[in-house]
mmCIF file of C-alpha atoms in Angstrom:
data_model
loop_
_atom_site.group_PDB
_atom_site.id
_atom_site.type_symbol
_atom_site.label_atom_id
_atom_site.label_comp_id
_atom_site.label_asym_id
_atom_site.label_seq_id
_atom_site.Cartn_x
_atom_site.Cartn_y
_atom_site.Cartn_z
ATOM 1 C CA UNK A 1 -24.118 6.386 28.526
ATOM 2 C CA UNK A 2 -23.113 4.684 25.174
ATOM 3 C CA UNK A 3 -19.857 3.872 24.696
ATOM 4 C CA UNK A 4 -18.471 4.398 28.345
ATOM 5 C CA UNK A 5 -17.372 0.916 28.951
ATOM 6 C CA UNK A 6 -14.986 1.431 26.248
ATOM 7 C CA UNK A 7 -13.505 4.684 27.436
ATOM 8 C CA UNK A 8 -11.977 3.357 30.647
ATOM 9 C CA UNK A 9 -8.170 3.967 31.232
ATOM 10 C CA UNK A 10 -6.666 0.443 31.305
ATOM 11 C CA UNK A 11 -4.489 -2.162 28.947
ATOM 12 C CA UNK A 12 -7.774 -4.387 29.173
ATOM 13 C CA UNK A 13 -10.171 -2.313 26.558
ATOM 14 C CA UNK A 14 -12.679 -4.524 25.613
ATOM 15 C CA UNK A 15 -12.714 -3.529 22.310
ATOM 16 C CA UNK A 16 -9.399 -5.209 21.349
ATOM 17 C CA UNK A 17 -10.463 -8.929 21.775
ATOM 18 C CA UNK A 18 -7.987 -11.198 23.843
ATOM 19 C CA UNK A 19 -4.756 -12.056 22.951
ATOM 20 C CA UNK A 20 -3.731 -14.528 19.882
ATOM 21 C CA UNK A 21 -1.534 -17.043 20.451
ATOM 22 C CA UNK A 22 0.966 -14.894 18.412
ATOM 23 C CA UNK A 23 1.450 -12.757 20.438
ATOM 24 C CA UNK A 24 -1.522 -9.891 19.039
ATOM 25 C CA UNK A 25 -4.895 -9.622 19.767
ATOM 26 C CA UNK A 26 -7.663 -12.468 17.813
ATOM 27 C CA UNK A 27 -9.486 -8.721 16.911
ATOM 28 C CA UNK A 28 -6.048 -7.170 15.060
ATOM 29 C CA UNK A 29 -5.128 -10.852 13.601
ATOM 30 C CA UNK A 30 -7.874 -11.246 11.962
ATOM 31 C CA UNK A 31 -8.077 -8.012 9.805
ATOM 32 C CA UNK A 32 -6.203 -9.583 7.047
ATOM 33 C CA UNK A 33 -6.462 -12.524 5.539
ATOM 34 C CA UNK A 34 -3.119 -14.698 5.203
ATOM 35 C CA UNK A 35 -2.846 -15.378 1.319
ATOM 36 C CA UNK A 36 -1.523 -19.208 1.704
ATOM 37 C CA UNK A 37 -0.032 -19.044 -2.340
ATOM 38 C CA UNK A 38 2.266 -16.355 -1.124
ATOM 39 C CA UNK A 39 3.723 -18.863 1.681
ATOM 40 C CA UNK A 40 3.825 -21.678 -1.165
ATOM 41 C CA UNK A 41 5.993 -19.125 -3.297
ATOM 42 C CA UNK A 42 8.153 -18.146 -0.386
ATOM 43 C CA UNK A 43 8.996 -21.516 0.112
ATOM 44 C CA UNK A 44 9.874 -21.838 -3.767
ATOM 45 C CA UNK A 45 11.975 -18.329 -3.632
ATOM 46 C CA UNK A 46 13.757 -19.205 -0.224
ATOM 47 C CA UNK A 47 14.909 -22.634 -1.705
ATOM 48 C CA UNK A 48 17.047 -20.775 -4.214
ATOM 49 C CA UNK A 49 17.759 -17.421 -2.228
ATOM 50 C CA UNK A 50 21.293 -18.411 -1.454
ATOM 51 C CA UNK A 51 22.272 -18.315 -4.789
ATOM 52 C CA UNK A 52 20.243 -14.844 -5.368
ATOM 53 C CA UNK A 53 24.042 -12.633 -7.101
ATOM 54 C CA UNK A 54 24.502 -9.775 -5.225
ATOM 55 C CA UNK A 55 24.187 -7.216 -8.525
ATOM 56 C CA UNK A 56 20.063 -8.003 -7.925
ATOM 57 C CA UNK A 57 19.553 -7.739 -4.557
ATOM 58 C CA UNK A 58 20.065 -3.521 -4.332
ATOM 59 C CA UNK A 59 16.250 -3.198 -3.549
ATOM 60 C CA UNK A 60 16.817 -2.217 -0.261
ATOM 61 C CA UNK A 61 17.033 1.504 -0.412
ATOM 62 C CA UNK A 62 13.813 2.005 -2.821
ATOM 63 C CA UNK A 63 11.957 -0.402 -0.344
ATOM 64 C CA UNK A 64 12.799 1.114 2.334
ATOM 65 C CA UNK A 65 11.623 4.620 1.125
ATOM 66 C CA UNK A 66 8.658 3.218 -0.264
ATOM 67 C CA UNK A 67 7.675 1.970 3.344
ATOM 68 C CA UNK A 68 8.054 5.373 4.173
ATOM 69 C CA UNK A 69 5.808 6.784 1.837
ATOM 70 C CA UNK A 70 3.430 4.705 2.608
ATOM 71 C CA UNK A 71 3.669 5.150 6.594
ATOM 72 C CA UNK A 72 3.262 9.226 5.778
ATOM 73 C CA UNK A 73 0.424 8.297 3.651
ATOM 74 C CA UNK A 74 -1.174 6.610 6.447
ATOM 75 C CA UNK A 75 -0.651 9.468 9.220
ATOM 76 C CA UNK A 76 -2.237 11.867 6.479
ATOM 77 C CA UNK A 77 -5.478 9.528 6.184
ATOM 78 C CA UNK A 78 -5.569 9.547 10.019
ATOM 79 C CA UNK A 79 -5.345 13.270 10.556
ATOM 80 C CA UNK A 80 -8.242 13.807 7.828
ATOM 81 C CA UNK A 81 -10.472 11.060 9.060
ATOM 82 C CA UNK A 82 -9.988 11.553 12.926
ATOM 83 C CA UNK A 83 -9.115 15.544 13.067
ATOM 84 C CA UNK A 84 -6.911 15.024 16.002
ATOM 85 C CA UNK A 85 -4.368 17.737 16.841
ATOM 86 C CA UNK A 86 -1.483 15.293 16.430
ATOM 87 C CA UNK A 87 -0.373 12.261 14.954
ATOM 88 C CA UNK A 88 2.721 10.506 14.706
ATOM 89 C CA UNK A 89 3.995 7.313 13.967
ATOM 90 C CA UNK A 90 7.088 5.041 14.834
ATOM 91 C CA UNK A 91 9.111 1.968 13.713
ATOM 92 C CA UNK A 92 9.610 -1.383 15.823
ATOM 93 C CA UNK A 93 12.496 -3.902 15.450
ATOM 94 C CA UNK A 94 11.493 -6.034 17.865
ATOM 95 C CA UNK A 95 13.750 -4.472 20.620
ATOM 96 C CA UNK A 96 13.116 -0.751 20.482
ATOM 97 C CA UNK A 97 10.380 1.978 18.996
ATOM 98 C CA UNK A 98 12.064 5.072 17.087
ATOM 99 C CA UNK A 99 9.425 7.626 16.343
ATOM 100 C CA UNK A 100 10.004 9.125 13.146
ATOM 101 C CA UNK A 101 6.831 10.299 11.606
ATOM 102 C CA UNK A 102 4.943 13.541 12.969
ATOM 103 C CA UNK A 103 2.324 15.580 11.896
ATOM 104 C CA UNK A 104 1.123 18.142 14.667
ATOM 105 C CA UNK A 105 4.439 18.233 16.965
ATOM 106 C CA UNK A 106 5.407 21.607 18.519
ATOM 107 C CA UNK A 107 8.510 20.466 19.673
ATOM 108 C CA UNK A 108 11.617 18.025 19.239
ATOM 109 C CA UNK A 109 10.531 16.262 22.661
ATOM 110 C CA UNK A 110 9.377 13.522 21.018
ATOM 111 C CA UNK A 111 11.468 13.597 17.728
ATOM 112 C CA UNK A 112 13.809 10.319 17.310
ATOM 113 C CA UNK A 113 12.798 9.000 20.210
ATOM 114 C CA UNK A 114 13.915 5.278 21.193
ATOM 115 C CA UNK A 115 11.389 3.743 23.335
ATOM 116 C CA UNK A 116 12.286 0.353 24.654
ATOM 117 C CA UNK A 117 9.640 -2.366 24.144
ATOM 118 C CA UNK A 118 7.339 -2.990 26.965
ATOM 119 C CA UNK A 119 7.830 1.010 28.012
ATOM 120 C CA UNK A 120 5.165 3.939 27.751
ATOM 121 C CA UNK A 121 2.586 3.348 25.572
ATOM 122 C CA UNK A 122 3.656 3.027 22.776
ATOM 123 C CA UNK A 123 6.161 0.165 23.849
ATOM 124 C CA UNK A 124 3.826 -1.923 25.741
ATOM 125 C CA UNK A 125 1.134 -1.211 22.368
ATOM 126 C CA UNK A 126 4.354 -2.658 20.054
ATOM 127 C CA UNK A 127 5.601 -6.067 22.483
ATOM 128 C CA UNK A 128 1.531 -6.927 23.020
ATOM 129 C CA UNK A 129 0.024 -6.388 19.776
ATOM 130 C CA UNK A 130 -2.508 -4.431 21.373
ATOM 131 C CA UNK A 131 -3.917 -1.370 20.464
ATOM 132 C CA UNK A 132 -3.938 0.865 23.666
ATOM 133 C CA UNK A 133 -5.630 4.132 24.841
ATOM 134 C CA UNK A 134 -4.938 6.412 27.729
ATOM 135 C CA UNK A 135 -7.186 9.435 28.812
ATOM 136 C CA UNK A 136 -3.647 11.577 30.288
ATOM 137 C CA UNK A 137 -0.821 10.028 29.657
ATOM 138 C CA UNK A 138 0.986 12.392 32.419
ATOM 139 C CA UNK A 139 -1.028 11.021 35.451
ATOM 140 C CA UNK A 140 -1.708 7.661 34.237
ATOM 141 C CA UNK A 141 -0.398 4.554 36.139
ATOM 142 C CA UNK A 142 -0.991 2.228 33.699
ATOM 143 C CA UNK A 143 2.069 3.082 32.063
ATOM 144 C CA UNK A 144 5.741 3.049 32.784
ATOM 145 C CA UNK A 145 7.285 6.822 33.429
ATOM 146 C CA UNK A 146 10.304 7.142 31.556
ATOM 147 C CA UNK A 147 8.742 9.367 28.950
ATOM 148 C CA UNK A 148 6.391 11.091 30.574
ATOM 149 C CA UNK A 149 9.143 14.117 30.288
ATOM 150 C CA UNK A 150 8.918 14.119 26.524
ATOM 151 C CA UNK A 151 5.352 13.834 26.279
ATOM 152 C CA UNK A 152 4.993 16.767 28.905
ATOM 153 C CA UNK A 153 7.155 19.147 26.979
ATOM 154 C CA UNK A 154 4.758 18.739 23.650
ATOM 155 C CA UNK A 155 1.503 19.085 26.454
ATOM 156 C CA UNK A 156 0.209 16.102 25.161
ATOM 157 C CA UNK A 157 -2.305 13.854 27.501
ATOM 158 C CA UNK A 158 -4.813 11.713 25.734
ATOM 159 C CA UNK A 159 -3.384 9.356 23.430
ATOM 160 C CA UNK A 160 -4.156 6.441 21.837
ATOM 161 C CA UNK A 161 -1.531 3.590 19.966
ATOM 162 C CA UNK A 162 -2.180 0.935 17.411
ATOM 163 C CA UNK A 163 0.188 -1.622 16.247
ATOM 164 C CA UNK A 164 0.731 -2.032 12.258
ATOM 165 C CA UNK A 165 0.635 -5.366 11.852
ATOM 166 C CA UNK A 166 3.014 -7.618 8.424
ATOM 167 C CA UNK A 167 2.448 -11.053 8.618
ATOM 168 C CA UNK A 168 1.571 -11.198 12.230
ATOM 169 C CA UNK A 169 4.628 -9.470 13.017
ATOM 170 C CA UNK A 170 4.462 -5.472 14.526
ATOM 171 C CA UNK A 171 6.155 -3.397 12.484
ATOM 172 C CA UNK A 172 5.243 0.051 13.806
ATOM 173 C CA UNK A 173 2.815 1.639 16.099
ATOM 174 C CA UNK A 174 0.443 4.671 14.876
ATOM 175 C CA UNK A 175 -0.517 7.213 17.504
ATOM 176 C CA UNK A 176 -3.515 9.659 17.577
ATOM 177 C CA UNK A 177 -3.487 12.516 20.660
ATOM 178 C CA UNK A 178 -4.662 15.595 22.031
ATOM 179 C CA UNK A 179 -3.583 18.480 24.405
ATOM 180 C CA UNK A 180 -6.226 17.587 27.410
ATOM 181 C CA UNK A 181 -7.369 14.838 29.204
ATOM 182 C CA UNK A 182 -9.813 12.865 27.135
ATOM 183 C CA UNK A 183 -12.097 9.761 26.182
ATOM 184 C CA UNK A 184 -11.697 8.837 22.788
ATOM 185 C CA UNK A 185 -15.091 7.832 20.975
ATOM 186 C CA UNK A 186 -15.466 4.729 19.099
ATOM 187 C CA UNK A 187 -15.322 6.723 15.654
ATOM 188 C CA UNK A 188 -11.730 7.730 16.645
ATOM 189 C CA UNK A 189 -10.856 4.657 17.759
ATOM 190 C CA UNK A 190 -11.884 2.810 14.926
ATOM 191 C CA UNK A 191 -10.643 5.116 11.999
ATOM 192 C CA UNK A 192 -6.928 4.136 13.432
ATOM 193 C CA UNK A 193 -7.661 1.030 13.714
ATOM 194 C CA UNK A 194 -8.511 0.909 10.260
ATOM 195 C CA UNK A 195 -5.762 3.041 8.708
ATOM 196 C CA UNK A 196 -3.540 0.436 10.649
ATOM 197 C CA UNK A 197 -4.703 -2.520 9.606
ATOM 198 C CA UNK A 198 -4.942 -0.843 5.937
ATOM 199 C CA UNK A 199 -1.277 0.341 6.468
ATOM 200 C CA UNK A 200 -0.436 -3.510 7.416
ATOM 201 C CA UNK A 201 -2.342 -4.898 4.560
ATOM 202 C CA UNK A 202 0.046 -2.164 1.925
ATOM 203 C CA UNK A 203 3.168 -2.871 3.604
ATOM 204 C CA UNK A 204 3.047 -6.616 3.299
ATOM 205 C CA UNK A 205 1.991 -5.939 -0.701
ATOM 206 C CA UNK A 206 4.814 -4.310 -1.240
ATOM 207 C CA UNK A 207 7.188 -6.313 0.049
ATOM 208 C CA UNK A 208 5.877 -9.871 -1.375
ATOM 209 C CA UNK A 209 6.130 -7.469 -4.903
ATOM 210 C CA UNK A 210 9.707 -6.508 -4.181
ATOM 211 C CA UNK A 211 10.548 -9.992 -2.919
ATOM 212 C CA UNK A 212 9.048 -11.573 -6.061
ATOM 213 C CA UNK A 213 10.512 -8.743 -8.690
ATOM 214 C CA UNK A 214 14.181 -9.694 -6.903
ATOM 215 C CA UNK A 215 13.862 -12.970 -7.494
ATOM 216 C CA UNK A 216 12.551 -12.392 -11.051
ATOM 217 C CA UNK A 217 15.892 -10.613 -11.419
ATOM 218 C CA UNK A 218 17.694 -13.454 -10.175
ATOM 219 C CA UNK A 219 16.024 -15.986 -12.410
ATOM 220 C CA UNK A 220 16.826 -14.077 -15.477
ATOM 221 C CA UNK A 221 20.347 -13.217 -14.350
ATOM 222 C CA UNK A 222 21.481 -16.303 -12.775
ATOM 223 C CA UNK A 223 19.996 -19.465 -14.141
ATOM 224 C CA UNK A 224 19.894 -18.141 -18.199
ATOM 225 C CA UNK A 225 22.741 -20.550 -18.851
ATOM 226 C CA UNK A 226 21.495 -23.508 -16.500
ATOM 227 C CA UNK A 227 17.618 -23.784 -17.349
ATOM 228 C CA UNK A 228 16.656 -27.609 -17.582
ATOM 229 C CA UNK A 229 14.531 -30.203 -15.958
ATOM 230 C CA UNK A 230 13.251 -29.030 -12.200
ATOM 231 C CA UNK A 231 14.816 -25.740 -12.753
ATOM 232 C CA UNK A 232 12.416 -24.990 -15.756
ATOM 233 C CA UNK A 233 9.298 -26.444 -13.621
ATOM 234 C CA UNK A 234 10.280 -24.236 -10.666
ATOM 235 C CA UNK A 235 10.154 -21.096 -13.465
ATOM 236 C CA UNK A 236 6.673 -22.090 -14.863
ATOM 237 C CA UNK A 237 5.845 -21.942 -10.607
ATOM 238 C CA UNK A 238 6.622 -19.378 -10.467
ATOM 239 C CA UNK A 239 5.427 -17.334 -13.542
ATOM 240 C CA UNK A 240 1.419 -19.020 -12.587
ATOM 241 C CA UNK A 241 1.951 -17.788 -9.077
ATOM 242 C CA UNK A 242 3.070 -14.054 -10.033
ATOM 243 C CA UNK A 243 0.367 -14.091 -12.690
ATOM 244 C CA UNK A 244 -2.397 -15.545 -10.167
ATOM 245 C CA UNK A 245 -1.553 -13.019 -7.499
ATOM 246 C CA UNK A 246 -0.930 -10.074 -10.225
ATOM 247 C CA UNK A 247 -5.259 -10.637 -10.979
ATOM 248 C CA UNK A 248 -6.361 -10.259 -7.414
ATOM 249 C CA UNK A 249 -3.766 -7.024 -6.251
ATOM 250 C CA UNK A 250 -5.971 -4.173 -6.592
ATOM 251 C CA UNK A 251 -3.677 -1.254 -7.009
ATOM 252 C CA UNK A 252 -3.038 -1.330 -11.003
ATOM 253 C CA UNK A 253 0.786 0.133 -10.425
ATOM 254 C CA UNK A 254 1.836 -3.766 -8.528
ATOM 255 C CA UNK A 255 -0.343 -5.361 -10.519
ATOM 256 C CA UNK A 256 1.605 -3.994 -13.784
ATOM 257 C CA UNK A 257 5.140 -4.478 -11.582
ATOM 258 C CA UNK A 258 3.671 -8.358 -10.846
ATOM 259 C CA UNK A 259 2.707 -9.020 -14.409
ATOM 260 C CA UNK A 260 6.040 -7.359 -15.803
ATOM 261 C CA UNK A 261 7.676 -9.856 -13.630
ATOM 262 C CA UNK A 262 6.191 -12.661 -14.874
ATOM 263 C CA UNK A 263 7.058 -11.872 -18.760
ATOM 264 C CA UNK A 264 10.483 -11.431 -17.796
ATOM 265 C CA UNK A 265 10.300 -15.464 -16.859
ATOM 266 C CA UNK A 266 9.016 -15.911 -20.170
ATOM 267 C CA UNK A 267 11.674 -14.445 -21.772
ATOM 268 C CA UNK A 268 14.167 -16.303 -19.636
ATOM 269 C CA UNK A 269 12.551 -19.636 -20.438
ATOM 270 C CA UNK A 270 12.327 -18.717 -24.336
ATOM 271 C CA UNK A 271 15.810 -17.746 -24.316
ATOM 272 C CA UNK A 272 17.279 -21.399 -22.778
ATOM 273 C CA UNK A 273 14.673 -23.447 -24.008
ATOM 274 C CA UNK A 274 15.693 -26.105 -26.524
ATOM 275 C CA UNK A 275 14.218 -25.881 -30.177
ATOM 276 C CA UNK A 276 11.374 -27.940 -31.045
ATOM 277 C CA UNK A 277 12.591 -30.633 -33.534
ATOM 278 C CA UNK A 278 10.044 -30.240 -36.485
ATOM 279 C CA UNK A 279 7.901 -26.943 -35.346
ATOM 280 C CA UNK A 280 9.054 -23.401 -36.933
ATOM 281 C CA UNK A 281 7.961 -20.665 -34.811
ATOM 282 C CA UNK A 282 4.815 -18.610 -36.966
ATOM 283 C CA UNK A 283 5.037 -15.767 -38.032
ATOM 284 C CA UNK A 284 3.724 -12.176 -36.565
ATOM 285 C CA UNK A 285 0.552 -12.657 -38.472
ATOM 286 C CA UNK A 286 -0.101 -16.093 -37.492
ATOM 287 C CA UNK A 287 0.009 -14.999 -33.673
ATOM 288 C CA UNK A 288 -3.442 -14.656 -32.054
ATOM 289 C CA UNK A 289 -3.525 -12.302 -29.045
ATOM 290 C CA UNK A 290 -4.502 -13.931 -26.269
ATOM 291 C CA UNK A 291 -6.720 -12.167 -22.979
ATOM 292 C CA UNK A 292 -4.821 -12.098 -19.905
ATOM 293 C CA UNK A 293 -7.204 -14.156 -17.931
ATOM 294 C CA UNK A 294 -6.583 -16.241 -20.534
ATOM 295 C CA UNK A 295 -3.237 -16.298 -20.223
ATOM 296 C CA UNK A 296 -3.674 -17.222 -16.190
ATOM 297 C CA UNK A 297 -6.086 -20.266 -16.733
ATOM 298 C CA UNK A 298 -3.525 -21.915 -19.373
ATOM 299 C CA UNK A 299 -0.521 -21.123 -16.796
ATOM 300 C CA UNK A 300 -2.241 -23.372 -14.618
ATOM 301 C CA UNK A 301 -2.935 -25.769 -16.864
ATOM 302 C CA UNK A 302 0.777 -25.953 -17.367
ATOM 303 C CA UNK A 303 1.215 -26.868 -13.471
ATOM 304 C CA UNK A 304 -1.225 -29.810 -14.345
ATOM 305 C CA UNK A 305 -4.526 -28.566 -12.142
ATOM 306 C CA UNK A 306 -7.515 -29.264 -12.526
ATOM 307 C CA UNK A 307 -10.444 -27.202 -13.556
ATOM 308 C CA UNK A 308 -11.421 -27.099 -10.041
ATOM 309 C CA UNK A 309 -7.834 -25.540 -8.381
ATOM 310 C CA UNK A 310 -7.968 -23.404 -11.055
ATOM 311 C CA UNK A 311 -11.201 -21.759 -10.518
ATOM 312 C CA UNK A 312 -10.233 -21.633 -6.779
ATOM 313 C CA UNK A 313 -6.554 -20.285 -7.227
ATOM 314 C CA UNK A 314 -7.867 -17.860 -9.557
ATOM 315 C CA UNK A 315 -10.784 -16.635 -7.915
ATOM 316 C CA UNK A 316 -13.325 -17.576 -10.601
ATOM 317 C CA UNK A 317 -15.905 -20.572 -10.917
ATOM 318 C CA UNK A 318 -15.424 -23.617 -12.638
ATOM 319 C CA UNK A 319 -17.550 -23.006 -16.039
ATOM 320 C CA UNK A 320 -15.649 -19.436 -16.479
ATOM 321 C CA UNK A 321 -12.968 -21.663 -16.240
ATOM 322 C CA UNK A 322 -14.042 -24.107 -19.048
ATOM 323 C CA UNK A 323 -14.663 -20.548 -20.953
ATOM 324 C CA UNK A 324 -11.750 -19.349 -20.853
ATOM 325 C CA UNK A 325 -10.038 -22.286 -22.108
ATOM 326 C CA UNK A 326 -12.190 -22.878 -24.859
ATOM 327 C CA UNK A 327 -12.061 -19.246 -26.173
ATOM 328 C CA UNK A 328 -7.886 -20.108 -25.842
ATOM 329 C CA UNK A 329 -8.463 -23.254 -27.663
ATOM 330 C CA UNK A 330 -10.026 -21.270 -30.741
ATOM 331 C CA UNK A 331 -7.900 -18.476 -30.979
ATOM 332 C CA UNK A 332 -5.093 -20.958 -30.496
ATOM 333 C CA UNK A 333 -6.679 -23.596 -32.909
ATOM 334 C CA UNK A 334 -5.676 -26.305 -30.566
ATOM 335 C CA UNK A 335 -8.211 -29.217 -29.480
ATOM 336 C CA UNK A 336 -6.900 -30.262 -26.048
ATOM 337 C CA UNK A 337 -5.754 -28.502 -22.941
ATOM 338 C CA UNK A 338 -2.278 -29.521 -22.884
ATOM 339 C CA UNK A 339 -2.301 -28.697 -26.588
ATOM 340 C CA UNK A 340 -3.128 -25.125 -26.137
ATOM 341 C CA UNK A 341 -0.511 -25.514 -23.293
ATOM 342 C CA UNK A 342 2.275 -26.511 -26.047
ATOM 343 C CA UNK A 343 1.607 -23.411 -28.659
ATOM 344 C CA UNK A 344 1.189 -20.974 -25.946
ATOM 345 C CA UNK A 345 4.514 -21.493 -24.802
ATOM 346 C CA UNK A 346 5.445 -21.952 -28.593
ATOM 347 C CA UNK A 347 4.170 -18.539 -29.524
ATOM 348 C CA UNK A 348 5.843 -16.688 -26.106
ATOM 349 C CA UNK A 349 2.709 -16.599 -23.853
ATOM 350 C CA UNK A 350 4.208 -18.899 -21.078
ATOM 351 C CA UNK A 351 7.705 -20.079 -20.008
#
């Protein structure tokens, strides 16, 4: 019978993959890919953080609501996609489990619930990294008893649980389940799975955005009256990284947020930047509007790279690279790269 080798009731369900050396499965790390630019900025944010004023750093209520949005969002996809009775969902700190999220429920039993990592299913699916599955959770023995009570008093038996995954850390658990003893199909399995792993892949968006909007903030509030030398260079980082990242984030809201970020550099770097000796700024009608790809590829250019990281950082090949700086070139009516480099920042474009 298809599919019956994956229906057993045990922790070793052989569509998971084994386990990473981080702890999670090789099958759940590899769902997303690890974007190595945002571990170069981190590094760049982190060296400054400590000075970060405490006026800027009040993102943590809208974050954490935002997370919470996004977790309800999640359950919602899973109850269309899977029609199972119930769904629910639950944060992990590393120590304990609180389900908070329900769609389904019957009862309290299960509302607020701490579970300790490593216990019931949900705990063991949170400390491995694993997703796991149970046909009835009341009878099973694969699982440790201390909340078989709760789960009795909402009559729920088959369940399944899928870690949510941020930087190969688990940060919650999703949970599908029904009111008799079951094997889930593959379809089932799969479509949490994927909200999971899609849930993973939002959640660590929004937080790099938040992270890099804070320390936007903190760059424009704390180091207007000190911008020189490696400060300045560690700005124009900065602005090429938010800009680089802003292209490739699909949802247009964070890409605006990422973008909006990176002007307010600009204007910091305009702002402490010392006047040109012999060069008056032109006027409105002199200033040619430059294409925001175009704006990328020169931001680059500023971080001296080549034509070659550019088109990889960026995403794009090397002769819609040369493209792009030649139509800058013309609007800018510069003749060489770091040229079109100097009247960019000039005329506001870059910091």
């Amino acid at each position: 019978m298809p599919g019956t080798a994956l229906m057993r009731q045990t922790w070793e369900v052989p569509w998971l993959g084994s386990p990473g050396p981080t702890g999670c499965s090789r099958t759940v790390a590899e769902l997303w890919d690890d974007d190595m630019r945002c571990i170069t900025l981190k590094i760049i944010c982190d060296a400054v953080r400590s000075r970060v004023p405490k006026k800027v750093r009040g993102t943590g209520e809208s974050m954490e609501a935002s997370v919470h949005d996004a977790m309800r969002s999640a359950l919602r996809r899973v109850k269309a996609d899977t029609q199972l009775p119930v769904v629910f969902s639950g944060d992990y700190t590393g120590k304990t489990l609180t389900l908070n999220r329900f769609i389904g429920m019957r009862t309290d039993g299960l509302r607020n619930l701490s579970v300790e990592s490593g216990a019931g299913l949900g705990g063991r699916c949170a400390v491995t990294g694993r997703p796991l599955v149970v046909t009835d959770y009341t009878s099973s023995d694969n699982i440790s008893r201390e909340y078989v009570n709760n789960v009795r008093l909402e009559g729920l038996r088959g369940m399944l649980a899928v870690p949510v995954v941020v930087n190969k850390v688990v940060r919650a658990v999703l949970y599908g389940a029904v009111r008799e003893a079951t094997n889930f199909g593959d379809s089932v399995r799969g479509a949490l799975l994927t909200s999971a792993k899609e849930l993973g892949d939002e959640l660590r968006v929004r937080e790099e955005v938040a992270r890099r909007a804070e320390q936007a903030e903190f760059m424009r509030a704390d180091l207007k009256a000190e911008m020189a030398g490696t400060d300045r260079e560690t700005l124009r980082l900065l602005h090429s990284e938010l800009r680089a990242i802003a292209a490739q984030i699909p949802d247009p809201e964070l890409r605006e947020r990422l973008t909006r970020a990176g002007s307010a550099l600009v204007a910091v770097g305009q702002q402490d930047a010392p006047a040109p000796a012999s060069t008056t700024k032109p006027t409105l009608l002199q200033v040619p509007t430059l294409a925001p790809r175009e704006i990328d590829v020169l931001s680059q250019v500023a971080l001296g790279c080549t034509n070659a990281e550019i088109a990889s950082q960026l995403a794009l090949s090397a002769e819609t690279v040369k493209a792009y700086l030649r139509s800058a070139a013309t609007k800018l009516g510069t003749r060489t790269r770091m040229e079109s480099v100097t009247r960019a920042r000039l005329l506001g474009y870059l910091p």
